[in-house]
Amino acid sequence: MTSSPLHLDLPLPPPSDTTGHYIRLLTFSDGRWSLEVAPLASTQYKALSYVWGDSSNPLTIQCNGVQLQVTRNLYWALQHLSVEFVNERLWIDAICIDQNEAAPEKGQQLDLMGEIYTQAEEVLIWLTESFLPDNANLCFQACKSYAVKWRQKELAMRFLAALTMTVVTMDENTNLNRIHNAATAAALREDTSFTDDIVVGLLQILRHPYWSRVWVIQEMTLASRSRILTSKCTLDWDDFKIFILTMEQCLPWFLRGMGPNFRALDETTRLQRDNQPRVFYSLSHLLVQFRWSCAKNNRDKVYGLIGLLRPDERRFFMDDLPGPKYAVSTAQCYTHIAFKILQQSQDLRLLVQCSSPSFIKRDDDLPSWVPNWQYDSECLPRPRWDLTEGNPYNRTGDVRPALYNAYNASGDSECPPPQLRDNSILILYGMIAGKITAVCRPMEIHHLFVGHRTPRGVLKLTARASQADTFQRLNNGIIRSVLSTRTGLLMLAITYFENCLRKGAAMGILLEYADLALSDGTWLGDRSETNPLYAMFETLMKGPRGVEMVDSLFTDYPNETFIVEAIAQFHTQARSIRWNPFLRLLRLVGPFYYYPSAYHLLLGINFFGMGKVPHYLLCWIGLQTAAIVFTNFVLESTIASYLVTAVGGYLLNSKLSYVLGMPYRLDTVLATPLDQALARLDDGRLALVPHDTKVDDDVALLAGGRSPFVVRREYCNRFRLVGDCYVDGIMQGEAWREWKVSEMEFM
């Protein structure tokens, strides 16, 4: 892209000691747009935050008498701004910055983005109309009325807490969470705004492409005040944030499963505005928190977060970048940033991010030790039939770094200062702890449970619900809602059989894991349990600490007998599979090898109902249908819903929850090792390894690293990093030997 005459006629003066940096500002006055240069520090203006959208079919505006092409999204935003913000100074990046990437101005102005949004008196969030629900105005009104009640209750709870001194012994975050939970429960008891239609509409707003943009993070975090704009209505961001906070408290698993990381965005903006002085974050933390955000330019996955760092950190990361910002390649940018993070922290936790999901092809231009930040939420596979598994990587995003901190595989060793050779080879120190001799198939995203994108009658904001509670609502609500529509029964059948296929495939892999664990030579260590399945399940859950953390996400109350219960359920499944005549017939006559989908479908049906589902599911559907046809109140009556569900559950021999995927222990185990596989080392130890691990790969312990890593030897002491892993029995330094440590080069 070349510089436009508009920007060539309005060059930006160099910064001065008296006025500081300069920016361009846009104004609509006397029926036309005009652009001017103004000092950043002493000028009042509003900044626009929006989605650029498709640039292949632009529209034209007149500015300073010069024709300028803009995207359609920006064009319609300008139409609205020309009516509502006459004579107001506006900063809009696509117009106020020369977009010529070869010119130095773009990089210089992007360096000021953090300051530009901090100095703005208000940030205007423009949501494109085409992605909004028809009842967007009613949705915004519901958020406004609920926010008023919530603030009243929150103020009352703060006063009550201070008066009774009931939370003084808690830390500040615990106090705040307890107050927010109490305020939410009290406000929801009085507020009736969130009807089914409103909640479905708000979920559509949450799926707007705007929220997935990486630039949104600093634009909203640094703003002193933000307001959401559409062509018909407005909503203060703080009011909308209260709805997000309520979703996080009431339905955390649903909100965390959406594409954008709303929980991280809410936390970032809340801490930024509620605390003084300003809160700063480490770049590695931000890159992990928002790795699923979207950017048209892959380098912006890094540049879009730099503005949230302290000024000295910004200089540390960007001053010695090998060339102008947008002149360096994506691989050069990511490699430079990764080495700078390792150099600054002298901590190897960044290497945990080097293993990409199984549906992402590794970028050959990137060194193996450099995380690939290019993929985003738009890369997630889309299930058939308008079903969705959401974004499971956001759901468990907090577990992986926390588990890393719980390990100490390299003992008390410290990470020496990392070195970089030839701009791409990382020098670390470590030892080889074992070799992979067997590896099974990995669990992947298409093995996870799927549901309806916007199930009506299920997502009621009434009280906090764990994942188990959410699935109970799915059991009670989805069938009633889908059967009340003309195509509901068909969608129910599609959802059921799709999940049977997925669970069956996952169960087939779990049976492979069990065969590996039960084979001769599996290392059991000094644990009291001599059943190899115990070692297998503990490895799949990444140890006792992993069991505790993951189970708390699913149920809110970790169970000390989790693995014992999982083994018991596995034995029940194995017995039912052994005596299932259809599965035995498939294995006997051979179609299993040629038509694995048929085998997986039967395996999934067996998994959900121990073989009883095909008969009793029809009975249960019949009961639900009869209740809907002959009574109207069943759709609203909780008592009637529970009555019908109880009868159906009795007919299914207490296995009703399996029909729609209630997260029993075995479900939790199947969902935990996402993009990982069970493997065995040459000494018999079981390990949970990255999905692309191969036989003869090595397991390395790196000085200063808390977890082992799978590495692939190229030659001599030169390796490629495959990813982090969990190895039974060596996670607390049992295998670390200082005298074995040597230099290791990673390509």
XYZ file of C-alpha atoms in Angstrom:
747
model
C 0.000 0.000 0.000
C 1.338 3.432 -0.973
C 0.887 6.643 0.968
C -2.247 8.595 0.050
C -2.115 12.287 -0.965
C -4.134 13.048 2.175
C -1.279 11.951 4.448
C 1.450 13.361 2.226
C -0.195 16.785 2.493
C -0.363 16.488 6.305
C 3.041 15.192 7.464
C 3.478 14.641 11.200
C 6.115 16.905 12.787
C 8.844 15.198 14.812
C 8.165 15.100 18.575
C 9.409 18.063 20.600
C 10.225 18.581 24.271
C 7.389 21.072 24.699
C 4.487 19.502 22.784
C 5.530 15.858 22.628
C 4.212 13.611 19.850
C 1.736 14.625 17.159
C -1.255 12.758 15.753
C -3.903 13.429 13.101
C -7.524 13.950 14.144
C -10.716 13.726 12.085
C -13.678 16.097 12.425
C -17.097 16.260 10.748
C -18.224 19.850 10.425
C -20.351 21.816 7.936
C -21.272 18.602 6.139
C -17.741 17.413 5.350
C -14.862 15.502 6.899
C -11.574 17.259 7.617
C -8.239 16.002 8.929
C -5.789 18.053 11.005
C -2.535 17.593 12.908
C -2.622 18.156 16.674
C -0.326 17.551 19.666
C -1.267 14.334 21.446
C -0.781 15.455 25.021
C -2.863 18.651 24.953
C -5.803 17.754 22.701
C -9.226 16.374 23.641
C -10.611 13.703 21.332
C -12.506 10.424 21.172
C -10.982 7.247 19.747
C -12.894 4.735 17.643
C -12.458 0.991 18.193
C -13.939 -1.205 15.461
C -13.464 -4.187 13.157
C -11.753 -3.289 9.890
C -13.627 -6.007 8.016
C -13.153 -7.073 4.419
C -10.958 -4.615 2.510
C -11.568 -6.150 -0.933
C -14.688 -4.078 -1.645
C -14.092 -0.603 -0.154
C -16.235 2.522 -0.290
C -15.060 6.103 -0.792
C -15.322 9.183 1.430
C -14.182 12.776 0.900
C -11.690 14.188 3.418
C -9.930 17.537 2.925
C -11.184 17.401 -0.637
C -9.304 14.143 -1.274
C -11.000 10.832 -2.029
C -10.078 8.130 0.485
C -11.069 4.466 0.352
C -12.268 2.814 3.595
C -13.735 -0.574 4.431
C -17.506 -0.949 4.528
C -17.514 -1.400 8.306
C -15.718 1.902 8.774
C -17.917 3.623 6.184
C -21.100 2.814 8.114
C -19.448 3.831 11.374
C -18.552 7.188 9.814
C -22.159 7.641 8.684
C -23.286 7.250 12.298
C -20.507 9.448 13.696
C -21.356 12.239 11.240
C -24.800 12.485 12.883
C -24.069 11.838 16.563
C -20.624 13.433 16.929
C -20.689 16.613 14.863
C -17.723 18.936 15.561
C -16.114 16.255 17.762
C -12.462 15.406 17.218
C -12.039 11.707 16.458
C -9.017 9.442 16.161
C -9.531 6.541 13.739
C -6.464 4.472 12.920
C -7.286 3.677 9.270
C -7.636 7.395 8.450
C -5.310 9.095 10.930
C -2.303 6.834 10.255
C -0.563 6.491 6.906
C -1.069 2.773 6.146
C 2.008 2.510 3.942
C 3.947 -0.277 5.696
C 7.181 0.707 3.982
C 7.046 4.184 5.526
C 8.332 4.596 9.103
C 5.216 6.503 10.214
C 3.005 3.449 10.701
C 5.407 1.757 13.113
C 5.990 5.027 14.991
C 2.274 5.719 15.368
C 1.554 2.145 16.444
C 4.143 2.600 19.189
C 1.911 5.434 20.434
C -1.298 3.377 20.356
C -1.222 2.755 24.092
C -0.768 6.447 24.809
C -3.421 7.424 22.240
C -6.107 5.288 23.892
C -4.976 6.316 27.375
C -5.246 10.026 26.508
C -8.649 9.707 24.772
C -11.524 11.096 26.799
C -13.694 8.204 25.577
C -13.313 5.102 23.428
C -16.252 4.416 21.095
C -16.796 0.710 20.399
C -18.537 0.290 17.051
C -20.398 -2.997 16.552
C -21.345 -3.710 12.948
C -25.111 -4.094 12.515
C -24.961 -7.223 10.350
C -23.637 -9.349 13.242
C -26.127 -8.097 15.850
C -29.448 -9.734 16.803
C -32.753 -8.111 15.866
C -33.457 -7.398 19.538
C -30.095 -5.719 20.239
C -31.862 -2.635 21.609
C -33.812 -4.757 24.128
C -30.622 -6.615 25.052
C -28.838 -3.351 25.829
C -31.828 -2.110 27.844
C -31.769 -5.336 29.877
C -28.070 -4.851 30.614
C -28.652 -1.257 31.714
C -31.498 -2.086 34.103
C -29.656 -5.087 35.521
C -26.472 -3.031 36.030
C -28.398 -0.504 38.141
C -29.736 -3.251 40.423
C -26.365 -5.003 40.573
C -24.540 -1.832 41.649
C -27.125 -1.197 44.358
C -26.714 -4.730 45.698
C -22.932 -4.578 45.424
C -22.830 -1.344 47.429
C -25.113 -2.886 50.053
C -22.926 -5.996 50.250
C -19.789 -3.901 50.693
C -21.452 -1.951 53.493
C -22.695 -5.142 55.144
C -19.248 -6.777 54.889
C -17.591 -3.738 56.443
C -20.259 -3.548 59.163
C -20.128 -7.186 60.194
C -16.375 -7.624 59.553
C -17.104 -11.063 58.120
C -14.480 -10.991 55.374
C -11.605 -9.165 57.011
C -9.516 -12.278 57.299
C -9.772 -13.018 53.568
C -7.398 -11.664 50.933
C -8.615 -8.805 48.754
C -9.499 -10.947 45.725
C -11.491 -13.394 47.865
C -13.351 -10.505 49.479
C -14.182 -9.045 46.074
C -15.362 -12.386 44.678
C -17.611 -13.033 47.664
C -19.130 -9.570 47.434
C -19.675 -9.907 43.662
C -21.244 -13.347 44.055
C -23.623 -12.099 46.718
C -24.520 -9.009 44.661
C -25.180 -11.168 41.581
C -27.429 -13.582 43.488
C -29.388 -10.707 45.049
C -29.753 -8.777 41.763
C -30.916 -11.840 39.817
C -33.599 -12.574 42.393
C -35.170 -9.181 41.719
C -34.384 -8.662 38.035
C -36.468 -10.398 35.362
C -34.802 -8.791 32.337
C -32.856 -11.824 31.166
C -35.550 -13.785 29.363
C -34.665 -16.585 26.956
C -34.780 -14.256 23.936
C -32.630 -11.645 25.672
C -29.990 -14.182 26.758
C -29.825 -15.689 23.255
C -29.486 -12.173 21.806
C -26.726 -11.264 24.249
C -24.858 -14.440 23.345
C -25.037 -13.385 19.696
C -23.570 -10.020 20.679
C -20.762 -11.832 22.515
C -20.023 -13.716 19.276
C -19.574 -10.474 17.333
C -16.219 -10.479 15.470
C -15.216 -7.312 17.308
C -14.472 -9.126 20.581
C -11.989 -11.501 18.964
C -9.666 -8.729 17.696
C -6.272 -8.543 19.379
C -6.219 -4.712 19.253
C -9.407 -4.598 21.349
C -7.434 -5.611 24.415
C -5.303 -2.508 24.732
C -7.981 -0.226 23.270
C -10.415 -1.177 26.039
C -7.925 -1.744 28.824
C -6.226 1.629 28.523
C -9.394 3.676 27.986
C -10.630 5.770 30.888
C -14.186 5.297 29.618
C -15.709 3.123 26.882
C -19.102 3.064 25.226
C -20.630 0.514 22.841
C -22.262 2.060 19.748
C -24.620 0.644 17.163
C -26.727 2.481 14.614
C -29.771 2.268 16.941
C -28.557 2.150 20.544
C -25.646 2.647 22.922
C -24.453 0.901 26.080
C -21.764 1.837 28.551
C -19.007 -0.789 28.617
C -19.108 -0.945 32.426
C -22.787 -1.956 32.241
C -22.043 -4.634 29.681
C -19.083 -5.810 31.757
C -21.443 -6.519 34.657
C -23.382 -8.889 32.388
C -20.097 -10.642 31.463
C -19.212 -10.874 35.150
C -22.618 -12.414 35.842
C -22.120 -14.930 33.042
C -18.737 -15.828 34.524
C -20.315 -16.414 37.924
C -23.469 -18.204 36.768
C -22.327 -20.139 33.697
C -18.525 -20.079 33.706
C -18.115 -23.128 31.492
C -20.322 -21.676 28.787
C -18.651 -18.262 28.782
C -15.130 -19.716 28.886
C -15.973 -21.961 25.963
C -16.609 -19.035 23.626
C -13.975 -17.875 21.139
C -12.699 -14.667 22.767
C -11.269 -14.879 26.275
C -13.866 -12.668 27.978
C -12.713 -13.691 31.433
C -9.181 -12.416 30.752
C -10.510 -9.256 29.068
C -12.773 -8.506 32.030
C -9.961 -9.117 34.520
C -7.545 -6.937 32.561
C -9.916 -3.981 32.224
C -11.156 -4.274 35.825
C -7.667 -4.273 37.328
C -6.574 -1.460 35.039
C -9.386 0.874 36.048
C -9.910 -0.055 39.695
C -6.304 0.110 40.856
C -3.884 2.968 41.138
C -1.157 3.162 40.042
C -1.637 1.557 36.668
C -1.335 -2.230 36.515
C 1.211 -3.664 34.063
C 1.473 -7.204 32.745
C 4.297 -9.357 31.448
C 4.292 -9.950 27.704
C 4.431 -13.734 28.145
C 1.310 -13.606 30.327
C -0.577 -11.485 27.785
C 0.451 -13.648 24.817
C -0.859 -16.772 26.560
C -4.067 -15.160 27.836
C -5.041 -13.769 24.442
C -3.436 -16.224 22.044
C -6.817 -17.018 20.437
C -7.413 -13.375 19.487
C -7.520 -12.512 15.778
C -5.381 -10.169 13.698
C -5.201 -9.552 9.949
C -1.430 -9.246 10.216
C 0.167 -12.082 12.207
C 2.796 -9.725 13.626
C -0.007 -7.784 15.318
C -0.568 -10.757 17.654
C 2.544 -9.353 19.382
C 2.436 -5.664 18.458
C -1.183 -5.355 19.619
C -0.140 -6.209 23.197
C 3.081 -4.206 23.479
C 1.161 -1.084 24.548
C 0.152 -2.779 27.817
C 3.770 -3.080 28.963
C 5.812 -0.638 31.003
C 7.739 1.874 28.842
C 11.102 0.328 29.736
C 9.824 -3.150 28.788
C 8.510 -1.839 25.491
C 11.962 -0.533 24.684
C 13.569 -3.811 25.804
C 11.451 -5.848 23.391
C 11.278 -3.480 20.426
C 14.455 -1.369 20.271
C 16.676 -4.045 18.745
C 14.029 -5.580 16.483
C 15.871 -6.578 13.261
C 14.315 -3.869 11.081
C 11.171 -1.693 11.000
C 8.116 -3.284 12.618
C 6.348 -4.290 9.449
C 9.481 -4.942 7.423
C 10.546 -7.969 9.483
C 8.899 -11.307 8.715
C 6.509 -13.027 11.092
C 9.132 -15.677 11.892
C 11.735 -13.000 12.687
C 9.266 -11.145 14.890
C 8.197 -14.241 16.870
C 11.788 -15.506 17.238
C 13.024 -12.138 18.483
C 10.191 -11.816 21.010
C 10.549 -15.416 22.257
C 14.278 -15.039 22.894
C 13.730 -11.682 24.599
C 11.154 -13.261 26.941
C 13.552 -16.117 27.794
C 16.383 -13.641 28.252
C 14.333 -11.388 30.512
C 12.734 -14.079 32.697
C 15.394 -16.827 32.593
C 12.395 -19.125 32.946
C 11.471 -21.887 30.502
C 7.699 -21.758 30.993
C 7.377 -20.117 27.557
C 8.452 -23.426 25.976
C 5.219 -24.989 27.242
C 3.441 -22.954 24.530
C 5.500 -24.421 21.672
C 3.201 -27.386 21.093
C 0.366 -26.339 18.757
C -3.089 -28.007 18.604
C -3.336 -31.091 16.422
C -5.384 -29.279 13.750
C -2.648 -26.652 13.224
C 0.176 -27.371 10.795
C 3.572 -26.433 12.160
C 5.140 -23.382 10.502
C 8.446 -24.598 9.050
C 9.858 -21.061 9.109
C 9.652 -20.963 12.903
C 12.329 -22.590 15.071
C 10.862 -25.426 17.133
C 11.410 -23.542 20.429
C 9.400 -20.493 19.284
C 5.655 -20.539 20.041
C 3.418 -20.148 17.012
C 1.077 -17.258 17.840
C -0.434 -17.144 14.336
C -3.466 -19.377 14.854
C -6.631 -17.892 16.372
C -10.254 -18.714 17.190
C -11.157 -18.683 13.474
C -8.876 -21.708 13.008
C -10.950 -23.884 15.337
C -12.645 -26.741 13.446
C -16.342 -26.145 12.861
C -18.562 -29.129 13.784
C -21.353 -30.167 11.450
C -25.051 -29.315 11.771
C -24.482 -25.927 13.483
C -23.277 -27.698 16.620
C -20.363 -26.396 18.651
C -17.832 -27.550 21.200
C -16.868 -23.921 21.832
C -13.230 -23.188 22.578
C -12.060 -25.878 25.023
C -8.615 -24.279 25.156
C -10.072 -21.234 26.924
C -11.936 -23.418 29.419
C -8.810 -24.981 30.875
C -6.463 -22.128 30.075
C -5.610 -21.444 33.724
C -4.771 -25.061 34.530
C -1.710 -25.579 32.340
C 0.521 -22.757 33.716
C -0.635 -23.530 37.273
C 0.262 -27.197 36.831
C 3.649 -26.217 35.419
C 4.348 -24.332 38.647
C 3.424 -27.434 40.683
C 6.193 -29.520 39.050
C 9.910 -29.498 39.761
C 11.262 -32.063 37.301
C 14.734 -30.516 37.119
C 15.154 -30.317 40.869
C 16.580 -27.099 42.264
C 18.563 -26.288 39.111
C 18.509 -22.770 37.720
C 18.217 -21.733 34.095
C 21.517 -20.312 32.805
C 21.215 -17.197 30.633
C 19.974 -18.454 27.243
C 22.111 -17.886 24.169
C 21.140 -17.471 20.514
C 23.295 -18.612 17.613
C 22.751 -17.721 13.995
C 19.575 -15.834 14.973
C 17.585 -19.055 15.328
C 19.413 -21.733 17.383
C 18.699 -21.607 21.134
C 21.377 -22.873 23.515
C 20.154 -24.494 26.755
C 21.554 -27.043 29.182
C 19.976 -30.342 30.149
C 20.046 -34.138 30.121
C 18.220 -37.028 28.448
C 15.993 -38.862 30.951
C 14.546 -41.559 28.687
C 13.433 -42.637 25.226
C 9.889 -43.097 23.908
C 9.353 -46.771 22.997
C 5.576 -46.765 22.438
C 3.021 -44.043 21.755
C -0.744 -44.255 21.241
C -3.140 -42.068 19.271
C -3.882 -38.624 20.775
C -7.159 -37.233 22.073
C -8.229 -34.395 19.762
C -10.848 -31.678 19.640
C -13.232 -33.738 17.514
C -13.522 -36.213 20.388
C -15.185 -33.624 22.651
C -18.868 -33.243 23.464
C -20.862 -30.875 21.210
C -24.106 -29.038 21.872
C -26.452 -26.477 20.347
C -25.021 -23.041 19.670
C -27.823 -21.173 21.466
C -30.024 -23.627 23.389
C -33.133 -21.800 24.562
C -34.467 -22.476 28.016
C -31.099 -23.755 29.230
C -28.881 -20.725 29.872
C -30.900 -19.141 32.652
C -28.946 -16.693 34.794
C -30.151 -17.783 38.224
C -27.160 -18.937 40.271
C -23.623 -20.161 39.897
C -23.411 -23.359 37.893
C -20.382 -25.598 37.533
C -19.945 -27.646 34.390
C -21.862 -30.473 36.061
C -24.745 -28.092 36.819
C -24.626 -26.743 33.271
C -24.936 -30.216 31.802
C -27.798 -30.951 34.202
C -29.561 -27.919 32.738
C -28.816 -29.291 29.295
C -30.459 -32.549 30.341
C -33.514 -30.710 31.665
C -33.780 -28.047 28.993
C -32.385 -28.995 25.598
C -34.818 -31.799 24.858
C -37.811 -29.728 25.970
C -36.679 -26.814 23.818
C -35.768 -28.712 20.675
C -38.852 -30.936 20.749
C -41.048 -27.858 20.838
C -39.914 -26.983 17.304
C -40.733 -28.643 14.014
C -37.186 -29.854 13.420
C -36.354 -30.345 17.092
C -36.526 -34.135 17.101
C -34.216 -34.318 14.091
C -31.701 -31.975 15.767
C -31.886 -34.049 18.952
C -31.123 -37.218 16.997
C -28.251 -35.500 15.144
C -26.773 -34.178 18.399
C -27.108 -37.550 20.090
C -25.522 -39.596 17.319
C -22.786 -37.004 16.703
C -21.831 -37.235 20.374
C -22.022 -41.026 20.257
C -19.563 -40.994 17.358
C -17.217 -38.624 19.195
C -17.387 -40.442 22.540
C -16.995 -43.792 20.817
C -13.812 -42.652 19.070
C -12.468 -41.275 22.360
C -13.390 -44.488 24.170
C -11.577 -46.501 21.498
C -8.428 -44.476 22.191
C -8.850 -44.939 25.957
C -9.012 -48.707 25.406
C -5.693 -48.447 23.530
C -4.249 -46.570 26.504
C -5.438 -49.323 28.827
C -3.849 -52.018 26.655
C -0.525 -50.157 26.809
C -0.748 -49.652 30.589
C -1.711 -53.287 31.256
C 1.075 -54.726 29.112
C 4.152 -56.194 30.819
C 6.821 -53.828 32.075
C 4.748 -50.794 33.158
C 6.533 -48.940 35.956
C 4.372 -48.542 39.082
C 6.918 -47.055 41.491
C 6.277 -47.205 45.208
C 2.587 -46.282 45.077
C 0.284 -48.405 47.214
C -1.992 -49.072 44.243
C -0.601 -51.969 42.197
C -3.215 -51.631 39.421
C -1.506 -50.251 36.275
C -4.775 -48.484 35.436
C -4.214 -46.261 38.464
C -0.877 -45.146 37.021
C -2.553 -44.632 33.635
C -5.386 -42.436 34.940
C -3.044 -40.452 37.167
C -0.764 -39.831 34.172
C -3.692 -38.780 31.963
C -4.715 -36.274 34.654
C -1.084 -35.094 35.125
C -0.704 -36.290 38.689
C -2.612 -35.715 41.941
C -2.402 -31.936 41.569
C -3.865 -32.198 38.066
C -6.716 -34.356 39.366
C -7.513 -31.744 41.991
C -7.384 -28.758 39.630
C -9.275 -30.288 36.700
C -11.950 -31.888 38.871
C -12.553 -28.541 40.599
C -13.220 -26.985 37.170
C -15.822 -29.650 36.411
C -17.577 -29.942 39.768
C -16.340 -27.086 42.031
C -15.673 -29.713 44.710
C -12.618 -31.939 44.083
C -13.153 -35.575 45.002
C -10.342 -37.472 46.716
C -11.563 -40.762 45.207
C -11.652 -39.424 41.647
C -9.267 -41.962 40.120
C -10.824 -44.885 41.989
C -14.258 -43.897 40.664
C -12.862 -43.426 37.146
C -11.337 -46.911 37.222
C -14.623 -48.391 38.425
C -16.514 -46.691 35.586
C -13.884 -47.874 33.112
C -14.303 -51.473 34.308
C -18.080 -51.123 33.889
C -17.572 -49.870 30.359
C -15.086 -52.625 29.533
C -17.473 -55.315 30.780
C -20.395 -53.895 28.811
C -18.217 -53.746 25.690
C -17.079 -57.329 26.239
C -20.689 -58.588 26.381
C -22.139 -56.308 23.707
C -23.131 -58.646 20.839
C -22.982 -55.915 18.161
C -19.425 -54.925 19.065
C -18.313 -58.536 19.282
C -19.872 -59.222 15.875
C -18.151 -56.216 14.289
C -14.787 -57.352 15.593
C -15.444 -60.931 14.499
C -16.532 -60.307 10.891
C -14.077 -57.494 10.219
C -16.046 -54.312 9.302
C -14.431 -52.669 12.313
C -11.222 -52.397 10.297
C -12.902 -51.069 7.152
C -15.709 -48.973 8.696
C -14.364 -47.598 11.978
C -17.141 -44.981 12.160
C -19.758 -47.725 12.561
C -17.712 -49.301 15.333
C -17.205 -45.930 17.065
C -20.929 -45.166 16.835
C -21.845 -48.425 18.565
C -19.061 -47.883 21.080
C -20.470 -44.416 21.838
C -24.024 -45.718 22.225
C -22.655 -48.332 24.584
C -20.714 -45.625 26.456
C -23.749 -43.412 26.985
C -26.153 -46.044 28.232
C -24.291 -49.291 28.840
C -26.229 -50.721 25.896
C -29.704 -49.765 27.174
C -30.059 -46.413 25.416
C -31.575 -47.415 22.040
C -34.731 -48.771 23.724
C -35.102 -46.513 26.744
C -34.113 -43.274 24.993
C -37.236 -43.575 22.847
C -39.326 -44.030 26.014
C -37.810 -40.908 27.518
C -38.302 -38.846 24.344
C -41.902 -40.045 24.276
C -42.470 -38.834 27.822
C -40.949 -35.451 27.044
C -43.007 -35.108 23.862
C -46.226 -36.036 25.655
C -45.504 -33.506 28.381
C -45.000 -30.768 25.796
C -48.029 -31.682 23.703
C -50.542 -32.063 26.511
C -49.302 -29.405 28.933
C -48.144 -25.880 28.344
C -46.712 -25.222 31.755
C -43.966 -27.826 31.466
C -41.824 -25.387 29.518
C -41.920 -22.974 32.438
C -42.422 -25.251 35.439
C -39.269 -26.481 37.146
C -41.279 -29.055 39.145
C -42.805 -30.528 36.000
C -39.392 -30.603 34.361
C -37.859 -32.488 37.254
C -40.822 -34.882 37.359
C -40.471 -35.785 33.682
C -36.694 -36.033 33.998
C -36.975 -38.267 37.064
C -39.308 -40.696 35.272
C -37.023 -40.776 32.244
C -34.011 -41.279 34.475
C -35.680 -44.195 36.212
C -36.423 -45.830 32.878
C -32.800 -45.401 31.877
C -31.696 -47.162 35.054
C -30.164 -43.977 36.493
C -28.066 -43.463 33.381
C -30.021 -40.440 32.107
C -27.024 -38.161 32.504
C -24.998 -40.258 30.082
C -27.532 -39.588 27.315
C -26.502 -35.959 26.917
C -22.973 -36.238 28.237
C -23.056 -35.428 31.976
C -19.395 -35.121 32.982
C -18.921 -38.243 35.049
C -15.339 -39.139 35.969
C -14.701 -40.949 32.719
C -15.921 -37.938 30.715
C -13.486 -35.730 32.621
C -10.614 -38.089 31.853
C -11.515 -38.171 28.151
C -11.631 -34.354 27.945
C -8.424 -33.602 29.879
C -5.515 -34.842 27.666
C -6.520 -32.641 24.724
C -3.959 -32.867 21.884
C -1.882 -35.299 23.950
C -1.299 -39.045 23.896
C -0.242 -41.768 26.304
C 3.263 -43.118 25.744
C 5.746 -45.385 27.499
C 9.459 -44.861 28.050
C 12.221 -47.423 27.817
C 12.189 -47.867 31.622
C 8.427 -48.631 31.618
C 7.237 -45.243 32.901
C 3.982 -43.929 31.466
C 4.006 -40.430 30.014
C 1.510 -37.940 28.611
C 3.175 -36.478 25.529
C 2.328 -34.006 22.697
C 0.176 -35.303 19.843
C 3.034 -35.321 17.312
C 5.426 -37.383 19.459
C 7.053 -40.331 17.672
C 8.718 -43.545 18.771
C 12.463 -42.993 19.480
C 11.919 -39.380 20.530
C 13.770 -38.499 23.751
C 12.511 -37.058 27.026
C 14.810 -34.254 28.210
C 15.127 -32.423 31.517
C 16.322 -28.845 31.016
C 18.117 -26.839 33.677
C 15.575 -24.495 35.267
C 12.621 -26.245 33.622
C 9.800 -27.446 35.832
C 8.472 -30.090 33.437
C 10.142 -32.610 31.110
C 10.162 -31.941 27.369
C 9.925 -34.299 24.410
C 12.790 -33.585 22.001
C 13.733 -35.054 18.627
C 17.436 -35.528 17.956
C 18.642 -34.215 14.593
C 22.312 -35.055 15.084
C 24.843 -34.998 17.937
C 23.591 -32.474 20.500
C 21.181 -30.664 18.157
C 17.438 -31.200 18.712
C 13.986 -30.070 17.762
C 11.588 -29.311 20.594
C 8.326 -31.286 20.330
C 6.658 -30.001 23.517
C 6.304 -30.396 27.265
C 5.139 -33.668 28.795
C 4.201 -35.388 32.038
C 6.201 -38.479 33.035
C 5.037 -40.620 35.916
C 7.522 -40.656 38.784
C 10.006 -37.939 37.722
C 7.996 -34.718 38.114
C 9.628 -33.727 41.427
C 13.267 -34.129 40.385
C 13.661 -37.875 40.932
C 15.515 -38.356 37.625
C 17.620 -35.161 37.635
C 21.376 -35.799 37.635
C 23.593 -32.735 37.614
C 26.610 -34.662 36.328
C 24.694 -35.678 33.169
C 23.947 -32.089 32.121
C 25.435 -30.897 28.833
C 24.855 -28.212 26.225
C 21.800 -28.770 23.997
C 21.068 -26.843 20.800
C 17.464 -26.356 19.688
C 16.709 -25.597 16.059
